[in-house]
Amino acid sequence: MIQEVDKKIFPQGFLWGSATSSYQVEGGIENNDWAEAARKGKIPAAGKACDSYNLYEEDFDFAKSLGQNTHRLSIEWSRIEPEEGKFNNAEVEHYRQVLLALKNRGLEPFVTIWHFALPLWFSNIGGFENKKAPFYFSRYCEYVADRLGDLTNFLITINEPMVYVGQSYAHGIWPPFKRSFIKVLRVVDNLIESHNVAYKKIKKVKPNINIGIAADQVLYIYNKNPFNIVLSMILNWYRNRRFLSKIAQDFIGVNYYRPIQYGSKINFQKSDMDWDIYPQGIHKVLNQIKRYKRPIYITENGIADSSDTRRAKFIEDHLYWVWCAIQEGVDIRGYFYWSLLDNLELAEGFKYRFGLIEVDYNNMRRTVRQSAHVYKNICISNSLIPSD
Ligand code: BGC
């Protein structure tokens, strides 16, 4: 018999869900910079992806049946504004149906306005390198808030700005495939301004909506070498904290996946992507984020695990440390596993499997993984129940 006292109970009203993004799951998106790069052979094509543009109701049925009460998804900018300043009503209506489908199932929508991929017209004029980017981006955000804002209480303007800049302008492995320190600095500052202008414009049309970003948080682990100590401190400040300290926000979305080691050689268990698994790291980053005194939602946490042998424990262990942070007074109000279903792992293609639900890309058939049932028990009991 499990003693009540052994249960690690989460606060009443805690949100339990999973996350996806438009380009990674919808399919049929050809008018953005990722699709263009795929046509040039630089990255794998998304093609039909999971066909969630058509199968979203089935996907949400799964989320509901898995005990979830919220869902995070993104709006595809290139669908809503296919040409500069021209907005597509039919696509707005599509997303209205998507959000209604969530609400009808009792799933609280969390809507990301921009998740990495840019409409071609915007990337052709330099994307966030363009000085006028805050104007273009905030106009799009305002439009989304105006047309869809009655169907959601939460808007995330930007997903992982520092990952975007790192991959696209430092490592040069995502569109626009650049490697320039100067551009990194410029684009980060333009993103900060873009968010802040968007925040004001959204509040004008929808004063009560909660606005934030989804901030990727890396835990830096280092040895005693002074170079590694200083490097980690600078990166921690620039990558994890600077952006958050400069933006207006009503809540903070935290995406935590892994630690990065400088000098130290701790032998962690690894995911299929060779990422170290360090659940306690989420506790450390949450404690760091509490300084901003905003409610926190864990907007992504997940593992590539095609054998589904590590996922259940990954979720339980991370949630244990989330629970500890809550006991210590950190205001955490929700958790989204990445991802509801297998999908396009960005420049890596379809080989990595993050889903609670397995997708057979030949026929789009969905199969619920065993770990999804473990997560379901957590969601419906609102607690971590120790396995005796
Ligand atoms: C992103 C997702 C991505 C996931 C796993 C996050 O950086 O927001 O789009 O699929 O991590 O790599």
GROMACS .gro file of C-alpha atoms and ligand atoms in nm:
model
  400
    1MET     CA    1   0.000   0.000   0.000
    2ILE     CA    2   0.132   0.342  -0.094
    3GLN     CA    3   0.120   0.576   0.203
    4GLU     CA    4  -0.036   0.916   0.124
    5VAL     CA    5   0.269   1.076   0.277
    6ASP     CA    6   0.498   0.910   0.020
    7LYS     CA    7   0.310   1.065  -0.267
    8LYS     CA    8   0.475   1.370  -0.406
    9ILE     CA    9   0.173   1.585  -0.477
   10PHE     CA   10   0.180   1.882  -0.716
   11PRO     CA   11  -0.011   2.206  -0.653
   12GLN     CA   12  -0.380   2.206  -0.730
   13GLY     CA   13  -0.451   2.315  -1.087
   14PHE     CA   14  -0.105   2.215  -1.207
   15LEU     CA   15  -0.100   2.193  -1.588
   16TRP     CA   16   0.012   1.863  -1.741
   17GLY     CA   17   0.072   1.841  -2.111
   18SER     CA   18   0.302   1.791  -2.404
   19ALA     CA   19   0.439   2.016  -2.677
   20THR     CA   20   0.486   2.025  -3.054
   21SER     CA   21   0.570   2.286  -3.318
   22SER     CA   22   0.411   2.355  -3.655
   23TYR     CA   23   0.700   2.280  -3.890
   24GLN     CA   24   0.792   1.966  -3.697
   25VAL     CA   25   0.448   1.803  -3.705
   26GLU     CA   26   0.205   1.964  -3.949
   27GLY     CA   27   0.338   1.871  -4.292
   28GLY     CA   28   0.274   2.054  -4.618
   29ILE     CA   29   0.472   2.366  -4.526
   30GLU     CA   30   0.677   2.487  -4.823
   31ASN     CA   31   0.686   2.864  -4.787
   32ASN     CA   32   0.951   2.901  -4.513
   33ASP     CA   33   1.329   2.912  -4.488
   34TRP     CA   34   1.356   2.551  -4.365
   35ALA     CA   35   1.163   2.415  -4.662
   36GLU     CA   36   1.376   2.629  -4.893
   37ALA     CA   37   1.696   2.496  -4.735
   38ALA     CA   38   1.560   2.141  -4.774
   39ARG     CA   39   1.494   2.204  -5.144
   40LYS     CA   40   1.860   2.304  -5.175
   41GLY     CA   41   1.961   1.978  -5.006
   42LYS     CA   42   2.106   2.144  -4.696
   43ILE     CA   43   1.875   1.979  -4.443
   44PRO     CA   44   1.619   1.697  -4.458
   45ALA     CA   45   1.273   1.790  -4.589
   46ALA     CA   46   0.974   1.793  -4.356
   47GLY     CA   47   0.738   1.673  -4.630
   48LYS     CA   48   0.419   1.550  -4.471
   49ALA     CA   49   0.587   1.535  -4.127
   50CYS     CA   50   0.321   1.376  -3.900
   51ASP     CA   51   0.036   1.518  -4.110
   52SER     CA   52  -0.094   1.685  -3.795
   53TYR     CA   53  -0.233   1.968  -4.008
   54ASN     CA   54  -0.503   1.715  -4.097
   55LEU     CA   55  -0.483   1.475  -3.803
   56TYR     CA   56  -0.481   1.726  -3.518
   57GLU     CA   57  -0.811   1.607  -3.373
   58GLU     CA   58  -0.680   1.253  -3.349
   59ASP     CA   59  -0.362   1.385  -3.184
   60PHE     CA   60  -0.561   1.584  -2.930
   61ASP     CA   61  -0.781   1.280  -2.859
   62PHE     CA   62  -0.463   1.096  -2.766
   63ALA     CA   63  -0.345   1.382  -2.544
   64LYS     CA   64  -0.680   1.386  -2.370
   65SER     CA   65  -0.690   1.008  -2.326
   66LEU     CA   66  -0.341   1.029  -2.175
   67GLY     CA   67  -0.472   1.239  -1.889
   68GLN     CA   68  -0.329   1.571  -2.009
   69ASN     CA   69  -0.508   1.898  -1.942
   70THR     CA   70  -0.301   2.136  -2.155
   71HIS     CA   71  -0.119   2.134  -2.488
   72ARG     CA   72   0.150   2.353  -2.640
   73LEU     CA   73   0.166   2.404  -3.017
   74SER     CA   74   0.288   2.670  -3.254
   75ILE     CA   75   0.135   2.881  -3.529
   76GLU     CA   76   0.315   2.867  -3.862
   77TRP     CA   77   0.408   3.223  -3.957
   78SER     CA   78   0.443   3.137  -4.327
   79ARG     CA   79   0.083   3.014  -4.334
   80ILE     CA   80  -0.061   3.321  -4.159
   81GLU     CA   81   0.146   3.581  -4.346
   82PRO     CA   82   0.257   3.411  -4.669
   83GLU     CA   83   0.358   3.743  -4.824
   84GLU     CA   84   0.473   4.058  -4.648
   85GLY     CA   85   0.171   4.230  -4.497
   86LYS     CA   86  -0.079   3.987  -4.657
   87PHE     CA   87  -0.261   3.771  -4.407
   88ASN     CA   88  -0.440   3.451  -4.494
   89ASN     CA   89  -0.789   3.426  -4.349
   90ALA     CA   90  -0.836   3.059  -4.434
   91GLU     CA   91  -0.527   2.969  -4.229
   92VAL     CA   92  -0.645   3.185  -3.939
   93GLU     CA   93  -0.970   2.990  -3.953
   94HIS     CA   94  -0.775   2.664  -3.955
   95TYR     CA   95  -0.592   2.759  -3.636
   96ARG     CA   96  -0.918   2.874  -3.479
   97GLN     CA   97  -1.050   2.524  -3.538
   98VAL     CA   98  -0.730   2.376  -3.392
   99LEU     CA   99  -0.759   2.583  -3.076
  100LEU     CA  100  -1.129   2.510  -3.046
  101ALA     CA  101  -1.050   2.140  -3.078
  102LEU     CA  102  -0.818   2.175  -2.778
  103LYS     CA  103  -1.069   2.369  -2.574
  104ASN     CA  104  -1.350   2.126  -2.654
  105ARG     CA  105  -1.136   1.851  -2.506
  106GLY     CA  106  -1.055   2.049  -2.193
  107LEU     CA  107  -0.694   2.106  -2.300
  108GLU     CA  108  -0.569   2.456  -2.207
  109PRO     CA  109  -0.390   2.594  -2.515
  110PHE     CA  110  -0.035   2.731  -2.494
  111VAL     CA  111   0.034   2.900  -2.825
  112THR     CA  112   0.383   2.968  -2.955
  113ILE     CA  113   0.375   3.242  -3.216
  114TRP     CA  114   0.717   3.168  -3.366
  115HIS     CA  115   0.911   2.840  -3.334
  116PHE     CA  116   1.234   2.871  -3.542
  117ALA     CA  117   1.107   2.875  -3.906
  118LEU     CA  118   1.067   3.206  -4.092
  119PRO     CA  119   0.839   3.285  -4.385
  120LEU     CA  120   1.045   3.309  -4.702
  121TRP     CA  121   0.967   3.675  -4.763
  122PHE     CA  122   1.106   3.760  -4.418
  123SER     CA  123   1.417   3.544  -4.444
  124ASN     CA  124   1.480   3.694  -4.791
  125ILE     CA  125   1.508   4.040  -4.636
  126GLY     CA  126   1.748   3.914  -4.367
  127GLY     CA  127   1.506   3.785  -4.102
  128PHE     CA  128   1.607   3.907  -3.758
  129GLU     CA  129   1.923   4.066  -3.901
  130ASN     CA  130   1.697   4.326  -4.059
  131LYS     CA  131   1.670   4.646  -3.853
  132LYS     CA  132   1.296   4.651  -3.919
  133ALA     CA  133   1.249   4.298  -3.780
  134PRO     CA  134   1.079   4.424  -3.461
  135PHE     CA  135   0.819   4.599  -3.677
  136TYR     CA  136   0.749   4.291  -3.896
  137PHE     CA  137   0.752   4.045  -3.606
  138SER     CA  138   0.535   4.254  -3.376
  139ARG     CA  139   0.284   4.317  -3.654
  140TYR     CA  140   0.250   3.941  -3.701
  141CYS     CA  141   0.221   3.885  -3.322
  142GLU     CA  142  -0.044   4.153  -3.289
  143TYR     CA  143  -0.239   3.996  -3.573
  144VAL     CA  144  -0.224   3.652  -3.410
  145ALA     CA  145  -0.333   3.796  -3.075
  146ASP     CA  146  -0.617   3.986  -3.236
  147ARG     CA  147  -0.748   3.691  -3.440
  148LEU     CA  148  -0.673   3.400  -3.207
  149GLY     CA  149  -0.628   3.561  -2.867
  150ASP     CA  150  -0.986   3.495  -2.758
  151LEU     CA  151  -0.905   3.122  -2.768
  152THR     CA  152  -0.594   3.117  -2.551
  153ASN     CA  153  -0.475   3.256  -2.218
  154PHE     CA  154  -0.107   3.200  -2.296
  155LEU     CA  155   0.108   3.329  -2.580
  156ILE     CA  156   0.475   3.246  -2.623
  157THR     CA  157   0.624   3.496  -2.866
  158ILE     CA  158   0.959   3.324  -2.929
  159ASN     CA  159   1.074   2.968  -2.878
  160GLU     CA  160   1.433   2.936  -2.752
  161PRO     CA  161   1.583   3.257  -2.892
  162MET     CA  162   1.934   3.163  -2.780
  163VAL     CA  163   1.919   2.818  -2.941
  164TYR     CA  164   1.796   2.981  -3.262
  165VAL     CA  165   2.084   3.226  -3.265
  166GLY     CA  166   2.338   2.962  -3.167
  167GLN     CA  167   2.238   2.711  -3.434
  168SER     CA  168   2.168   2.967  -3.708
  169TYR     CA  169   2.442   3.226  -3.653
  170ALA     CA  170   2.720   3.065  -3.444
  171HIS     CA  171   2.727   2.696  -3.546
  172GLY     CA  172   2.572   2.777  -3.884
  173ILE     CA  173   2.375   2.452  -3.906
  174TRP     CA  174   2.020   2.595  -3.932
  175PRO     CA  175   1.892   2.854  -4.178
  176PRO     CA  176   2.042   3.100  -4.265
  177PHE     CA  177   2.361   2.892  -4.200
  178LYS     CA  178   2.584   3.180  -4.092
  179ARG     CA  179   2.882   3.190  -3.859
  180SER     CA  180   2.944   3.538  -3.734
  181PHE     CA  181   3.003   3.666  -3.384
  182ILE     CA  182   2.884   4.013  -3.481
  183LYS     CA  183   2.560   3.874  -3.624
  184VAL     CA  184   2.501   3.672  -3.306
  185LEU     CA  185   2.514   3.990  -3.100
  186ARG     CA  186   2.297   4.184  -3.345
  187VAL     CA  187   2.032   3.916  -3.386
  188VAL     CA  188   2.001   3.855  -3.011
  189ASP     CA  189   1.942   4.224  -2.949
  190ASN     CA  190   1.697   4.245  -3.237
  191LEU     CA  191   1.506   3.949  -3.091
  192ILE     CA  192   1.489   4.117  -2.752
  193GLU     CA  193   1.350   4.430  -2.910
  194SER     CA  194   1.114   4.230  -3.131
  195HIS     CA  195   0.969   4.057  -2.826
  196ASN     CA  196   0.936   4.378  -2.629
  197VAL     CA  197   0.758   4.564  -2.909
  198ALA     CA  198   0.534   4.260  -2.964
  199TYR     CA  199   0.456   4.245  -2.591
  200LYS     CA  200   0.323   4.601  -2.596
  201LYS     CA  201   0.121   4.553  -2.914
  202ILE     CA  202  -0.034   4.228  -2.792
  203LYS     CA  203  -0.130   4.386  -2.460
  204LYS     CA  204  -0.307   4.667  -2.647
  205VAL     CA  205  -0.536   4.424  -2.826
  206LYS     CA  206  -0.559   4.159  -2.551
  207PRO     CA  207  -0.471   4.312  -2.213
  208ASN     CA  208  -0.545   3.997  -2.013
  209ILE     CA  209  -0.340   3.748  -2.208
  210ASN     CA  210  -0.028   3.604  -2.042
  211ILE     CA  211   0.284   3.657  -2.252
  212GLY     CA  212   0.624   3.495  -2.220
  213ILE     CA  213   0.899   3.324  -2.414
  214ALA     CA  214   1.016   2.962  -2.399
  215ALA     CA  215   1.374   2.995  -2.278
  216ASP     CA  216   1.614   2.707  -2.327
  217GLN     CA  217   1.819   2.659  -2.012
  218VAL     CA  218   2.145   2.468  -2.021
  219LEU     CA  219   2.311   2.360  -1.701
  220TYR     CA  220   2.685   2.422  -1.723
  221ILE     CA  221   2.905   2.174  -1.539
  222TYR     CA  222   3.277   2.246  -1.526
  223ASN     CA  223   3.602   2.129  -1.370
  224LYS     CA  224   3.842   2.343  -1.166
  225ASN     CA  225   4.027   2.482  -1.466
  226PRO     CA  226   3.988   2.864  -1.439
  227PHE     CA  227   3.926   2.892  -1.813
  228ASN     CA  228   3.631   2.652  -1.791
  229ILE     CA  229   3.495   2.827  -1.482
  230VAL     CA  230   3.501   3.167  -1.652
  231LEU     CA  231   3.368   3.031  -1.982
  232SER     CA  232   3.077   2.860  -1.805
  233MET     CA  233   2.995   3.172  -1.606
  234ILE     CA  234   2.992   3.391  -1.916
  235LEU     CA  235   2.781   3.142  -2.110
  236ASN     CA  236   2.542   3.100  -1.821
  237TRP     CA  237   2.492   3.474  -1.806
  238TYR     CA  238   2.470   3.536  -2.181
  239ARG     CA  239   2.277   3.227  -2.284
  240ASN     CA  240   2.054   3.159  -1.983
  241ARG     CA  241   1.998   3.493  -1.817
  242ARG     CA  242   2.063   3.804  -2.024
  243PHE     CA  243   1.762   3.766  -2.256
  244LEU     CA  244   1.523   3.698  -1.969
  245SER     CA  245   1.650   3.998  -1.776
  246LYS     CA  246   1.578   4.234  -2.066
  247ILE     CA  247   1.225   4.139  -2.165
  248ALA     CA  248   0.875   4.217  -2.046
  249GLN     CA  249   0.700   3.893  -1.947
  250ASP     CA  250   0.409   3.763  -1.742
  251PHE     CA  251   0.546   3.411  -1.707
  252ILE     CA  252   0.862   3.224  -1.796
  253GLY     CA  253   0.868   2.913  -2.010
  254VAL     CA  254   1.165   2.692  -1.929
  255ASN     CA  255   1.290   2.433  -2.177
  256TYR     CA  256   1.540   2.202  -2.008
  257TYR     CA  257   1.701   1.903  -2.175
  258ARG     CA  258   2.056   1.856  -2.059
  259PRO     CA  259   2.378   1.974  -1.902
  260ILE     CA  260   2.687   2.073  -2.101
  261GLN     CA  261   3.025   1.988  -1.954
  262TYR     CA  262   3.340   2.197  -1.979
  263GLY     CA  263   3.642   2.005  -1.861
  264SER     CA  264   3.454   1.774  -1.626
  265LYS     CA  265   3.395   1.422  -1.751
  266ILE     CA  266   3.098   1.296  -1.553
  267ASN     CA  267   2.972   0.981  -1.712
  268PHE     CA  268   2.596   1.039  -1.736
  269GLN     CA  269   2.353   0.802  -1.902
  270LYS     CA  270   2.281   0.927  -2.255
  271SER     CA  271   1.986   0.972  -2.487
  272ASP     CA  272   1.982   0.845  -2.847
  273MET     CA  273   2.119   1.188  -2.946
  274ASP     CA  274   2.409   1.136  -2.710
  275TRP     CA  275   2.281   1.408  -2.477
  276ASP     CA  276   2.373   1.362  -2.110
  277ILE     CA  277   2.079   1.286  -1.883
  278TYR     CA  278   2.097   1.488  -1.560
  279PRO     CA  279   1.755   1.530  -1.393
  280GLN     CA  280   1.890   1.729  -1.099
  281GLY     CA  281   1.994   1.993  -1.350
  282ILE     CA  282   1.632   2.104  -1.386
  283HIS     CA  283   1.626   2.185  -1.015
  284LYS     CA  284   1.935   2.399  -1.053
  285VAL     CA  285   1.805   2.595  -1.349
  286LEU     CA  286   1.467   2.648  -1.183
  287ASN     CA  287   1.638   2.792  -0.880
  288GLN     CA  288   1.829   3.024  -1.105
  289ILE     CA  289   1.512   3.139  -1.284
  290LYS     CA  290   1.316   3.216  -0.970
  291ARG     CA  291   1.501   3.550  -0.941
  292TYR     CA  292   1.271   3.690  -1.212
  293LYS     CA  293   0.973   3.647  -0.981
  294ARG     CA  294   0.734   3.519  -1.245
  295PRO     CA  295   0.527   3.201  -1.259
  296ILE     CA  296   0.724   2.929  -1.436
  297TYR     CA  297   0.596   2.670  -1.681
  298ILE     CA  298   0.828   2.397  -1.800
  299THR     CA  299   0.744   2.434  -2.165
  300GLU     CA  300   0.973   2.150  -2.282
  301ASN     CA  301   1.159   1.856  -2.132
  302GLY     CA  302   1.208   1.531  -2.315
  303ILE     CA  303   1.432   1.257  -2.447
  304ALA     CA  304   1.511   1.091  -2.779
  305ASP     CA  305   1.462   0.725  -2.690
  306SER     CA  306   1.348   0.500  -2.974
  307SER     CA  307   1.348   0.188  -2.753
  308ASP     CA  308   1.131   0.364  -2.492
  309THR     CA  309   1.347   0.213  -2.220
  310ARG     CA  310   1.462   0.540  -2.057
  311ARG     CA  311   1.167   0.777  -2.115
  312ALA     CA  312   0.947   0.686  -1.818
  313LYS     CA  313   1.233   0.718  -1.571
  314PHE     CA  314   1.353   1.036  -1.743
  315ILE     CA  315   1.013   1.196  -1.685
  316GLU     CA  316   0.977   1.069  -1.327
  317ASP     CA  317   1.327   1.178  -1.227
  318HIS     CA  318   1.295   1.525  -1.377
  319LEU     CA  319   0.954   1.568  -1.215
  320TYR     CA  320   1.095   1.462  -0.881
  321TRP     CA  321   1.337   1.756  -0.899
  322VAL     CA  322   1.061   1.988  -1.021
  323TRP     CA  323   0.857   1.882  -0.719
  324CYS     CA  324   1.153   1.955  -0.490
  325ALA     CA  325   1.184   2.305  -0.635
  326ILE     CA  326   0.812   2.362  -0.573
  327GLN     CA  327   0.854   2.252  -0.209
  328GLU     CA  328   1.132   2.510  -0.178
  329GLY     CA  329   0.896   2.784  -0.295
  330VAL     CA  330   0.963   2.810  -0.668
  331ASP     CA  331   0.636   2.903  -0.839
  332ILE     CA  332   0.609   2.630  -1.104
  333ARG     CA  333   0.265   2.584  -1.255
  334GLY     CA  334   0.292   2.334  -1.538
  335TYR     CA  335   0.498   2.078  -1.726
  336PHE     CA  336   0.501   1.995  -2.097
  337TYR     CA  337   0.677   1.683  -2.216
  338TRP     CA  338   0.850   1.721  -2.557
  339SER     CA  339   0.689   1.577  -2.752
  340LEU     CA  340   0.336   1.443  -2.780
  341LEU     CA  341   0.443   1.243  -3.081
  342ASP     CA  342   0.756   1.158  -3.279
  343ASN     CA  343   0.832   1.434  -3.526
  344LEU     CA  344   1.090   1.609  -3.742
  345GLU     CA  345   1.390   1.660  -3.517
  346LEU     CA  346   1.485   1.976  -3.704
  347ALA     CA  347   1.811   1.942  -3.901
  348GLU     CA  348   1.846   1.580  -3.786
  349GLY     CA  349   1.545   1.456  -3.982
  350PHE     CA  350   1.305   1.192  -3.858
  351LYS     CA  351   1.539   0.936  -3.705
  352TYR     CA  352   1.521   1.053  -3.344
  353ARG     CA  353   1.212   0.962  -3.146
  354PHE     CA  354   1.097   1.199  -2.874
  355GLY     CA  355   0.730   1.101  -2.874
  356LEU     CA  356   0.500   0.971  -2.605
  357ILE     CA  357   0.333   0.838  -2.917
  358GLU     CA  358   0.522   0.653  -3.189
  359VAL     CA  359   0.453   0.759  -3.548
  360ASP     CA  360   0.486   0.522  -3.842
  361TYR     CA  361   0.570   0.769  -4.119
  362ASN     CA  362   0.465   0.524  -4.392
  363ASN     CA  363   0.100   0.533  -4.295
  364MET     CA  364   0.090   0.802  -4.022
  365ARG     CA  365  -0.036   0.545  -3.773
  366ARG     CA  366   0.007   0.650  -3.409
  367THR     CA  367   0.089   0.400  -3.134
  368VAL     CA  368   0.098   0.498  -2.768
  369ARG     CA  369   0.428   0.408  -2.601
  370GLN     CA  370   0.445   0.241  -2.261
  371SER     CA  371   0.610   0.549  -2.106
  372ALA     CA  372   0.302   0.754  -2.201
  373HIS     CA  373   0.101   0.545  -1.955
  374VAL     CA  374   0.350   0.616  -1.679
  375TYR     CA  375   0.320   0.988  -1.755
  376LYS     CA  376  -0.058   0.952  -1.768
  377ASN     CA  377  -0.066   0.820  -1.411
  378ILE     CA  378   0.131   1.123  -1.300
  379CYS     CA  379  -0.103   1.359  -1.486
  380ILE     CA  380  -0.427   1.214  -1.355
  381SER     CA  381  -0.310   1.166  -0.997
  382ASN     CA  382  -0.134   1.507  -0.999
  383SER     CA  383   0.145   1.335  -0.813
  384LEU     CA  384   0.449   1.116  -0.835
  385ILE     CA  385   0.360   0.780  -0.693
  386PRO     CA  386   0.664   0.585  -0.583
  387SER     CA  387   0.695   0.248  -0.751
  388ASP     CA  388   0.707   0.031  -0.435
  389BGC     C1  389   1.310   2.269  -2.953
  389BGC     C2  390   1.236   2.162  -3.027
  389BGC     C3  391   1.325   2.041  -3.047
  389BGC     C4  392   1.367   1.989  -2.911
  389BGC     C5  393   1.457   1.866  -2.914
  389BGC     C6  394   1.403   2.221  -2.846
  389BGC     O1  395   1.526   2.283  -2.862
  389BGC     O2  396   1.223   2.370  -2.910
  389BGC     O3  397   1.190   2.218  -3.147
  389BGC     O4  398   1.267   1.941  -3.125
  389BGC     O5  399   1.437   2.089  -2.842
  389BGC     O6  400   1.579   1.894  -2.973
   0.00000   0.00000   0.00000
